[in-house]
XYZ file of C-alpha atoms in Angstrom:
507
model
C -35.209 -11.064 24.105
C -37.864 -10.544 21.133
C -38.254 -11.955 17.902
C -37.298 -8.945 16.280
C -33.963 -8.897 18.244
C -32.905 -12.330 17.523
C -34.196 -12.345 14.237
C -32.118 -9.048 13.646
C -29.226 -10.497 14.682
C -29.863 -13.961 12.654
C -30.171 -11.786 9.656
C -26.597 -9.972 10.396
C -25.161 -13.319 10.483
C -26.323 -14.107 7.418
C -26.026 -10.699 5.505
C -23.832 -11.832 2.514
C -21.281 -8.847 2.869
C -20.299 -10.422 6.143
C -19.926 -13.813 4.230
C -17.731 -12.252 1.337
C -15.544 -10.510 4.403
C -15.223 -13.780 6.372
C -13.988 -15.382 3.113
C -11.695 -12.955 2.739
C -10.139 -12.552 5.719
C -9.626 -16.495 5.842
C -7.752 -16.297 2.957
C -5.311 -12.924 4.007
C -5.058 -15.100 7.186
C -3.469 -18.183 5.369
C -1.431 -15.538 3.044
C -0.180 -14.246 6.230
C 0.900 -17.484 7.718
C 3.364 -18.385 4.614
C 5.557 -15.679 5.954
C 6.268 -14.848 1.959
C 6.732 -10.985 0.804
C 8.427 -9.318 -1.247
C 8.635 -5.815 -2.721
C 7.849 -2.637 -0.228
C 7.032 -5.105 2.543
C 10.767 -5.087 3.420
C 10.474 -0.859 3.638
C 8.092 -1.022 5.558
C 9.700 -3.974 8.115
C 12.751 -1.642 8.310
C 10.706 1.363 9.305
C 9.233 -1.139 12.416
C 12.645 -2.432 13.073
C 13.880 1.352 13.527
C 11.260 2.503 15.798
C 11.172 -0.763 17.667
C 14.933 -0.132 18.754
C 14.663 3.253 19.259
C 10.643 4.810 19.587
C 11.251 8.388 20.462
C 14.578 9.098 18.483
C 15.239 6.527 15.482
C 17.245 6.823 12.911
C 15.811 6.915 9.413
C 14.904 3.027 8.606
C 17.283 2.805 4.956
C 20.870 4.589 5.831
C 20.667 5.007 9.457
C 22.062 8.903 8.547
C 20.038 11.305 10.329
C 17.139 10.811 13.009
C 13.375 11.104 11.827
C 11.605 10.126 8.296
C 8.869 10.616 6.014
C 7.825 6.816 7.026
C 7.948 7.544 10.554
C 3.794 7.657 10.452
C 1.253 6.984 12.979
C 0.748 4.089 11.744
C 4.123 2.814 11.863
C 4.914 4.996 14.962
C 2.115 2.531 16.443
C 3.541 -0.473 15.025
C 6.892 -0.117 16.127
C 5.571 0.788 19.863
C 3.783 -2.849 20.153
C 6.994 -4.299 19.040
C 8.845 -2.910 21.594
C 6.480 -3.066 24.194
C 5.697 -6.942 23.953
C 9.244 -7.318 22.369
C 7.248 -9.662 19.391
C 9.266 -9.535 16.282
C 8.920 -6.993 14.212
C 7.910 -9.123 10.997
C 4.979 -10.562 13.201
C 3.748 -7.491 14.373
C 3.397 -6.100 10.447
C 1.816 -9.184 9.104
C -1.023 -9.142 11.727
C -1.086 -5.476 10.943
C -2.048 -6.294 7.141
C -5.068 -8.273 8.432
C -6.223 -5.380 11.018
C -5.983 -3.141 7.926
C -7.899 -5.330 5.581
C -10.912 -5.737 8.572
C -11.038 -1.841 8.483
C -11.172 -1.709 4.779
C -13.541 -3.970 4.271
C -15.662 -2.260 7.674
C -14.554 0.877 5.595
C -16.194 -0.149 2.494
C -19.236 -1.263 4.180
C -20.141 2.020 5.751
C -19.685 3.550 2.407
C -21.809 1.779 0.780
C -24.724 2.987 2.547
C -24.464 5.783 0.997
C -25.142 4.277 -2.318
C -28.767 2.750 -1.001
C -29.722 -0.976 -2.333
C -28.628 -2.764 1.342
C -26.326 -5.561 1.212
C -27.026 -6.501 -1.858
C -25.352 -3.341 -3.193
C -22.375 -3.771 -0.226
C -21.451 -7.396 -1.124
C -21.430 -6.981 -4.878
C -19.032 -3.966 -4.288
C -16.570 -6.427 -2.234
C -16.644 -8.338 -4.995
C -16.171 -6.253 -8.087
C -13.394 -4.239 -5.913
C -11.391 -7.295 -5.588
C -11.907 -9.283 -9.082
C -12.581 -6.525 -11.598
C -9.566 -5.136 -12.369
C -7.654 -7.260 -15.844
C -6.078 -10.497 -16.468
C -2.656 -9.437 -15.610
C -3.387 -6.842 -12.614
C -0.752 -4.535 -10.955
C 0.860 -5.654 -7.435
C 0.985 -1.972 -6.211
C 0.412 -0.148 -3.173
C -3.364 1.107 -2.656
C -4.701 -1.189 -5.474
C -7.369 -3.293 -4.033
C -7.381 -6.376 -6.124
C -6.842 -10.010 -4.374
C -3.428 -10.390 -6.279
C -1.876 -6.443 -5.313
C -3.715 -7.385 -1.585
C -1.942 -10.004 -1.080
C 1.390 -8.664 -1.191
C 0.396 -5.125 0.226
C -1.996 -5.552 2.712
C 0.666 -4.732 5.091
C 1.146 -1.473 3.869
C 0.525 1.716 4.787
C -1.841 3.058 1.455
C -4.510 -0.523 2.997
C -5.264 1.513 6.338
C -5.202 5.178 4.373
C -7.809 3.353 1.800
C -10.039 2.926 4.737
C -9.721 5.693 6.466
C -10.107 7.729 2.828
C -13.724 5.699 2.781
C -14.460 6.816 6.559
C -13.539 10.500 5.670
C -15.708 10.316 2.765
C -18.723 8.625 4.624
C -18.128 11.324 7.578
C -18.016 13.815 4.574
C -21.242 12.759 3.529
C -23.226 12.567 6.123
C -22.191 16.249 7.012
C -23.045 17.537 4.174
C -26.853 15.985 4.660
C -27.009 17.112 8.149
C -24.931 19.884 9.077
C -24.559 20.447 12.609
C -22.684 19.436 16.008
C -18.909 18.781 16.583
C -19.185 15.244 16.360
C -18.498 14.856 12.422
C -15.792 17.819 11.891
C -14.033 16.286 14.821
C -13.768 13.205 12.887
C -13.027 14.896 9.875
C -10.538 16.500 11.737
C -8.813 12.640 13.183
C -9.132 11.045 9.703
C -7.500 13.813 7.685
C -4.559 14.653 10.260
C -4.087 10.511 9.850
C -4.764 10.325 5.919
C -1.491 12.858 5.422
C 1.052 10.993 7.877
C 0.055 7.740 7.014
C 0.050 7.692 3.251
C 0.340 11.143 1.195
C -0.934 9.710 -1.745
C -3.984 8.366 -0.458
C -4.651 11.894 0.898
C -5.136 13.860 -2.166
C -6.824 11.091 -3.798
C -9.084 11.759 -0.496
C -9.015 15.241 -1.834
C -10.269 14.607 -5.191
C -13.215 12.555 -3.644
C -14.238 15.317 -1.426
C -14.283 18.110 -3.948
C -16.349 15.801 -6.195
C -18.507 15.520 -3.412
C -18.794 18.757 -3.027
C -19.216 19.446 -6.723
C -22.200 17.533 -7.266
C -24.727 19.214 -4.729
C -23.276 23.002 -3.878
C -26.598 23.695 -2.660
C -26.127 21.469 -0.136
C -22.868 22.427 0.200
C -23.557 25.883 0.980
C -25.932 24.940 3.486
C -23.367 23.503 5.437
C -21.234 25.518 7.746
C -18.725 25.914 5.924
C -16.362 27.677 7.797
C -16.096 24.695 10.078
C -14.524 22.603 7.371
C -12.194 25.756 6.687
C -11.320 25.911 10.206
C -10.877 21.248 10.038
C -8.480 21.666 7.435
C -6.493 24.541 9.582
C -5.911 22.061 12.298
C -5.072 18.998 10.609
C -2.287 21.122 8.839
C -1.411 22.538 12.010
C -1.106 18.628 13.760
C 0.925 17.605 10.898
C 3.321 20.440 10.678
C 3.753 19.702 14.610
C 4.063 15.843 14.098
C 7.052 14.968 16.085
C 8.641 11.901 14.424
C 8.688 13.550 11.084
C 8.378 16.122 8.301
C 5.638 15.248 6.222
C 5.698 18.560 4.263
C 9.114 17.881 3.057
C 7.993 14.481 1.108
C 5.566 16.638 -0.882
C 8.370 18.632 -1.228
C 10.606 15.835 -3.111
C 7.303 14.267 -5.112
C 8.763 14.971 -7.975
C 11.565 12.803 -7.189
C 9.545 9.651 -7.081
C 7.925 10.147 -10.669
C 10.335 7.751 -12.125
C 8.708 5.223 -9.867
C 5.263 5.492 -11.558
C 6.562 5.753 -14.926
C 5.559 1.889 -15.317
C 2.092 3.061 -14.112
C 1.339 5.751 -16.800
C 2.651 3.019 -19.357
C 0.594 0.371 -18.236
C -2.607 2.667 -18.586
C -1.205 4.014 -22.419
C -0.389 0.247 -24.025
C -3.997 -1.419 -25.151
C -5.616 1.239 -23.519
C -5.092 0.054 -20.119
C -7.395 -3.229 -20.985
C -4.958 -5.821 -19.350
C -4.812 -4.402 -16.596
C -7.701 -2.263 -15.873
C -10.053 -3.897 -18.692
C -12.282 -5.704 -16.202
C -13.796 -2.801 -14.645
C -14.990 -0.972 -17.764
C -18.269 -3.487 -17.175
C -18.837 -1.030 -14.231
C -18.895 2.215 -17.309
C -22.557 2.002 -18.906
C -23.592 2.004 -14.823
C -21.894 4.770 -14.043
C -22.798 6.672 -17.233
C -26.980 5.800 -16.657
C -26.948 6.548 -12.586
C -26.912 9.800 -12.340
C -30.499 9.270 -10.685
C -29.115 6.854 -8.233
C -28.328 7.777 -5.156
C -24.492 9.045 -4.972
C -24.402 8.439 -8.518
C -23.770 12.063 -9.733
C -20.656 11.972 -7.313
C -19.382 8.803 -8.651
C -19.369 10.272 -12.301
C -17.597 13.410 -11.420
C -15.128 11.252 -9.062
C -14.559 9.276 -12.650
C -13.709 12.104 -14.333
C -11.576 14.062 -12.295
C -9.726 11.104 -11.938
C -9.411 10.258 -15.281
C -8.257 13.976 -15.717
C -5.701 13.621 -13.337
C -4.194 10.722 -14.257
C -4.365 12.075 -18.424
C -2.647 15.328 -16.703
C -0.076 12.869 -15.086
C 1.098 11.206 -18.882
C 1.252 14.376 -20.458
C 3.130 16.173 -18.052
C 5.457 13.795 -17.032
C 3.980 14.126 -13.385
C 3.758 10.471 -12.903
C 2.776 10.239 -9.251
C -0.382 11.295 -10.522
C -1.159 7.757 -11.645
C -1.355 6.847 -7.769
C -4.760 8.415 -8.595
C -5.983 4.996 -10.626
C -7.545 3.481 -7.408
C -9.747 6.215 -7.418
C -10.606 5.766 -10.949
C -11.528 2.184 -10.753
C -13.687 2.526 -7.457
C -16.586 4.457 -9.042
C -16.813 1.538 -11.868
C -16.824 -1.070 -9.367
C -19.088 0.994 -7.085
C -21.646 2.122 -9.923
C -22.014 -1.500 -11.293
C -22.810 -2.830 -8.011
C -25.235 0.083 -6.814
C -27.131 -0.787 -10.545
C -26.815 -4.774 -10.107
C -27.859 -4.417 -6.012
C -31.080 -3.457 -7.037
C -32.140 -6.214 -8.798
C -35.622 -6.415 -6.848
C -36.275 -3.057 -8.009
C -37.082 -3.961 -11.852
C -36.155 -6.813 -13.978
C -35.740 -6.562 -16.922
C -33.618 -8.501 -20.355
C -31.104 -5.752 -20.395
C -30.589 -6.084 -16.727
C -30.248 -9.823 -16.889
C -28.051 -9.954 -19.738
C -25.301 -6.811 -18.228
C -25.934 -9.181 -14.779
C -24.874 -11.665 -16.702
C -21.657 -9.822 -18.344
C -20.787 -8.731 -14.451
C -20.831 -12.426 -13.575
C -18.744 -13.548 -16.363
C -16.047 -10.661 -16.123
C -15.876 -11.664 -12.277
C -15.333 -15.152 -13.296
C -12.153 -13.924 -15.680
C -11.240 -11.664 -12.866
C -11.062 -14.621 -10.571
C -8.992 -16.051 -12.745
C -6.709 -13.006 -13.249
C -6.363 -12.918 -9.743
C -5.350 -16.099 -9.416
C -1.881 -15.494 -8.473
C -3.191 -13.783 -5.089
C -5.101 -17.209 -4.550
C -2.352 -19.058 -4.595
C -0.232 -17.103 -2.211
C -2.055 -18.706 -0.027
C -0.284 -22.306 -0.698
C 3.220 -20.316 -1.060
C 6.070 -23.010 0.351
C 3.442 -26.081 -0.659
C 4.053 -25.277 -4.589
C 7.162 -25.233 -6.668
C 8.559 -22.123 -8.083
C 7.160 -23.356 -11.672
C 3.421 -23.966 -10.525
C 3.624 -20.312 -8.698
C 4.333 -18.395 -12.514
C 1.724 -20.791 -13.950
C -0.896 -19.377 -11.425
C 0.659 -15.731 -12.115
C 2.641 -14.831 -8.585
C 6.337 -15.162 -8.363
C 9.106 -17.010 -5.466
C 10.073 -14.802 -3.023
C 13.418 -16.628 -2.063
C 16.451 -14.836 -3.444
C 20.576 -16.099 -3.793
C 21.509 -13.872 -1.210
C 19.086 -14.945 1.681
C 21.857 -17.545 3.633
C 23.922 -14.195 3.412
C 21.746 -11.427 4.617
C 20.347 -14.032 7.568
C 23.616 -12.980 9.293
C 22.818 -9.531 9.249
C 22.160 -8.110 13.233
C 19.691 -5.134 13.465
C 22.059 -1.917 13.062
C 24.813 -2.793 11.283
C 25.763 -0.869 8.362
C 26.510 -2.951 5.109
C 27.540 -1.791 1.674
C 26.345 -3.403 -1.822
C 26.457 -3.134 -4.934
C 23.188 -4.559 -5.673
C 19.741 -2.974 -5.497
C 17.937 -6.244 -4.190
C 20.843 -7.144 -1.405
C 20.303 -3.959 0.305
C 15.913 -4.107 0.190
C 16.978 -7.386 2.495
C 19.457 -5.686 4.468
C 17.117 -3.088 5.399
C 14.349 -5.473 5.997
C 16.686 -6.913 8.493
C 16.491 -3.781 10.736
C 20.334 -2.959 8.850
C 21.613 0.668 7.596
C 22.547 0.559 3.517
C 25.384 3.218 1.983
C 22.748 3.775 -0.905
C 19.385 3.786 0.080
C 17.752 0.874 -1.087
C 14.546 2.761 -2.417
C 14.270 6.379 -3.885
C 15.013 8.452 -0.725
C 16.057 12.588 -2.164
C 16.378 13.372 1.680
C 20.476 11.612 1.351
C 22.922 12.704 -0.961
C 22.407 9.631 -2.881
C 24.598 10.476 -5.735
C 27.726 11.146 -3.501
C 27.177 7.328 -1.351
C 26.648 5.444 -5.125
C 29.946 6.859 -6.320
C 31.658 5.975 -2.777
C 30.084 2.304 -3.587
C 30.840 2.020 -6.952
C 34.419 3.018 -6.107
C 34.689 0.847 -2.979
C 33.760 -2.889 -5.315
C 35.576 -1.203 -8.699
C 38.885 -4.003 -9.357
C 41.034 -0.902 -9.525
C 40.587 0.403 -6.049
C 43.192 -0.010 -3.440
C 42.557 -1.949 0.002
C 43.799 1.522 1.717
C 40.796 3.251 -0.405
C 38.270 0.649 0.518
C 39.300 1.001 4.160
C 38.967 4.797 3.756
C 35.047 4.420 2.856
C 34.320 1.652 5.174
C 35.814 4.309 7.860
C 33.346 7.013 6.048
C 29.984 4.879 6.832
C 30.961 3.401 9.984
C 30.729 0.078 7.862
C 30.152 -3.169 9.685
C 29.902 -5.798 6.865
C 30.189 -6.371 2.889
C 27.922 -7.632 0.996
C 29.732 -8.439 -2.721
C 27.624 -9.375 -5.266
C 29.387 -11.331 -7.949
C 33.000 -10.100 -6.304
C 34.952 -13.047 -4.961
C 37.980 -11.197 -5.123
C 37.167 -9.007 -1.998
C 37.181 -12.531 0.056
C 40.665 -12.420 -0.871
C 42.923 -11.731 2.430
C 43.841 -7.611 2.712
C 41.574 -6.972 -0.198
C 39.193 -4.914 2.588
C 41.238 -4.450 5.904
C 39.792 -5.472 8.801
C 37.217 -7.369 7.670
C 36.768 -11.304 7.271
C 34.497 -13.727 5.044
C 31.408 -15.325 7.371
C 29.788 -16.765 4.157
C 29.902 -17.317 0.218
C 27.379 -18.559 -1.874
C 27.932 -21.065 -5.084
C 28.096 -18.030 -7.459
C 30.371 -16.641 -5.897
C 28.592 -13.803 -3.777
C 30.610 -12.606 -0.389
C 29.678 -11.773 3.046
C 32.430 -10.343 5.326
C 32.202 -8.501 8.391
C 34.396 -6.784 10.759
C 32.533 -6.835 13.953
């Protein structure tokens, strides 16, 4: 072997992107081994527990009504086939799935960075301003890339569709330079047909980045075969239509149904200008106003402000789904500051010392900010009090000796929102869905629930809806009286907590 091998592969070793990764990756390791999460996780654990008990036919993961789902994705499709082909728990196999998805982001991120020039230099400072500037009190939220949001979503879906949005746009890229072969459109082809099942979302923010690609050098654009990416974007629409498990097209259909969701999104962005949560990256704005000359730097300034457009577009109308887009807009900050900073070799000078400087100290706060993901990592060794201090939140709920007698399939009613996220997450049917879901009649099963736990309602009544839904357990929140003997026929108490909340079954 020569020097120039081994010394090649000394230097990879040693490239300080590959440092930053390993770091990170320890930590979403020791994040992952706490066994603490919270929020969509437990949408996502249903959809696995669905598939895993039935791959080919399941039943839709929150109400058990109908077979097939919007969340029936490759991705989870995948998931749910290594659960029931090495029968591992379903929980398991979705943690180790967040760290897969965070080893292809950061691989992901990598590869796009070479677009931007500089070396690693360029690649490990945009690790690092991707994870730390962001604000003080960042947003846990699916497809936001901070350490805090990461640590409670790398499980989820929008992680893998980031990286697979960063491999479309390197592919993208590098077609554009060097038109030719089948080789790139046929990739283009794979990561777009996987970008819309996976995570919708994450596909038009994919969109957004490849029209401001396109934008910025037509020339080069129109040098390109064109008709080739006509014809990529004909198949991938044709392979999703065809996609067995599910209809994608009919959750673009219902977006406007989740705009309520992102209302807090739009709101964060409006109060103090978005600084406390979002503040931290504006270090990354003088770079990306200045770089124009750098290389991708025109495309990173149009990215900015179609972004910004669509998410302005998003609080006017009232189209708040649009704010999904704010990934997009903090990526060409973070990007722009590290392709100026990764170039320190190239001239020094005051100004660049003293904005280095800035970058360091807003990383610094950002560390701090993020603090909460941190300590994640020591969830179960700290009490409930230290975990607010550092900014993250208990996981443990009232209800958990309850719902741990919940058996994959059953079929519970509640009356509260939180009971039935854990019922799903326990492989378990709800009467309401637990999360906005417009393909149920929603407003029809909340009046059957409200009516089965109102005082006034008659045993024969309650027996009437528990017939309707095929019920196999209660789950009363604050209603002791239903514990009462007769109050719901054929069912019996299995557990009560101190406040008085009810579990009874009728298996």
């Amino acid at each position: 072997m020569s020097d120039h091998v081994r010394g090649s592969r000394r230097l990879w070793w040693r490239e300080p992107y590959v440092i930053v990764a390993a770091v990170v990756v320890l930590w979403m390791l020791l994040v992952t081994l706490t066994h603490a999460w919270g929020g969509d996780f437990r949408l996502h654990l249903a959809t696995v527990h669905a598939l895993a008990g039935d791959l080919w036919k399941p039943k839709d993961p929150l109400v058990g009504s109908a077979p097939g789902s919007p969340y029936y994705s490759p991705y989870t499709v995948l998931l749910g086939a290594i659960a029931a082909v090495t029968g591992a728990h379903p929980q398991t196999v979705l943690e180790f799935a967040g760290i897969a998805n965070v080893v292809l982001l950061l691989v992901a991120l990598r590869r796009f960075c070479r677009n931007l020039g500089g070396g690693w230099p360029v690649a490990a400072l945009a690790a690092v301003f991707t994870l730390l500037l962001w604000g003080l009190h960042p947003i846990e939220w699916s497809g936001f890339l901070g350490l805090y949001s990461l640590s409670w979503t790398m499980s989820y879906p929008s992680v893998l569709a980031t990286a697979l949005m960063l491999l479309l746009w390197d592919a993208f890229l590098r077609f554009r330079a060097e038109p030719g072969g089948w080789g790139t459109p046929c990739l283009i082809v794979v990561l777009g047909f996987l970008l819309v099942l996976i995570h919708p979302f994450t596909a038009i923010n994919a969109v957004i980045g490849l029209v401001a690609f396109a934008v910025a050098d037509i020339r080069a654009l129109l040098r390109v075969q064109t008709l080739w990416l006509g014809a990529a974007a004909v198949v991938i629409l044709v392979l999703v239509i065809v996609w067995p498990w599910s209809d994608v097209l009919s959750l673009f259909g219902a977006a406007g149904d989740f705009d309520g969701v992102h209302h807090r999104l739009i709101t964060d962005v409006v109060r103090e200008m978005g600084f406390q949560h979002y503040g931290l990256a504006l270090i990354g704005l003088p770079a990306l106003i200045t770089g124009a000359r750098r290389p991708l730097g025109r495309e990173l300034q149009i990215l900015f402000v179609m972004a910004v457009t669509a998410i302005g577009v998003g609080a006017i109308t009232g189209s708040y789904g649009l704010a999904r887009v704010i990934p997009v807009a903090m990526l060409p900050l973070h990007l722009a500051l590290a392709s100026s900073l990764g170039r320190w070799r190239s001239g020094r000078s005051t100004a660049r010392t003293v904005y280095a400087g800035v970058a360091l100290a807003a990383c610094v706060v950002g560390l701090y900010g993020e603090s909460g993901g941190i300590a994640r990592a020591y969830w179960g060794r700290l009490s409930p009090a230290t975990l607010r201090a550092w900014g993250t939140r208990e996981v443990t709920t009232d209800y958990d000796s309850l719902v741990a007698r919940v058996r994959p399939g059953d079929v519970v009613i509640s009356d509260g929102s939180l009971a039935r996220r854990l019922v799903n997450s326990r492989g378990a049917y709800t009467v309401v869905p637990a999360w906005p879901y417009p393909f149920v009649d929603e407003a029809t099963r909340l009046k059957d629930t409200n009516t089965f736990f109102a005082a006034a309602t008659s045993p024969r009544e309650r027996r009437t809806i528990a017939d309707r839904y095929r019920l196999t357990c209660v789950l009363a929140i604050h209603h002791p009286r239903l514990s009462r003997p007769g109050a719901v026929p054929g069912f019996r108490e299995q557990a009560r907590t101190p406040a008085g909340d009810t579990f009874l079954c009728r298996r």
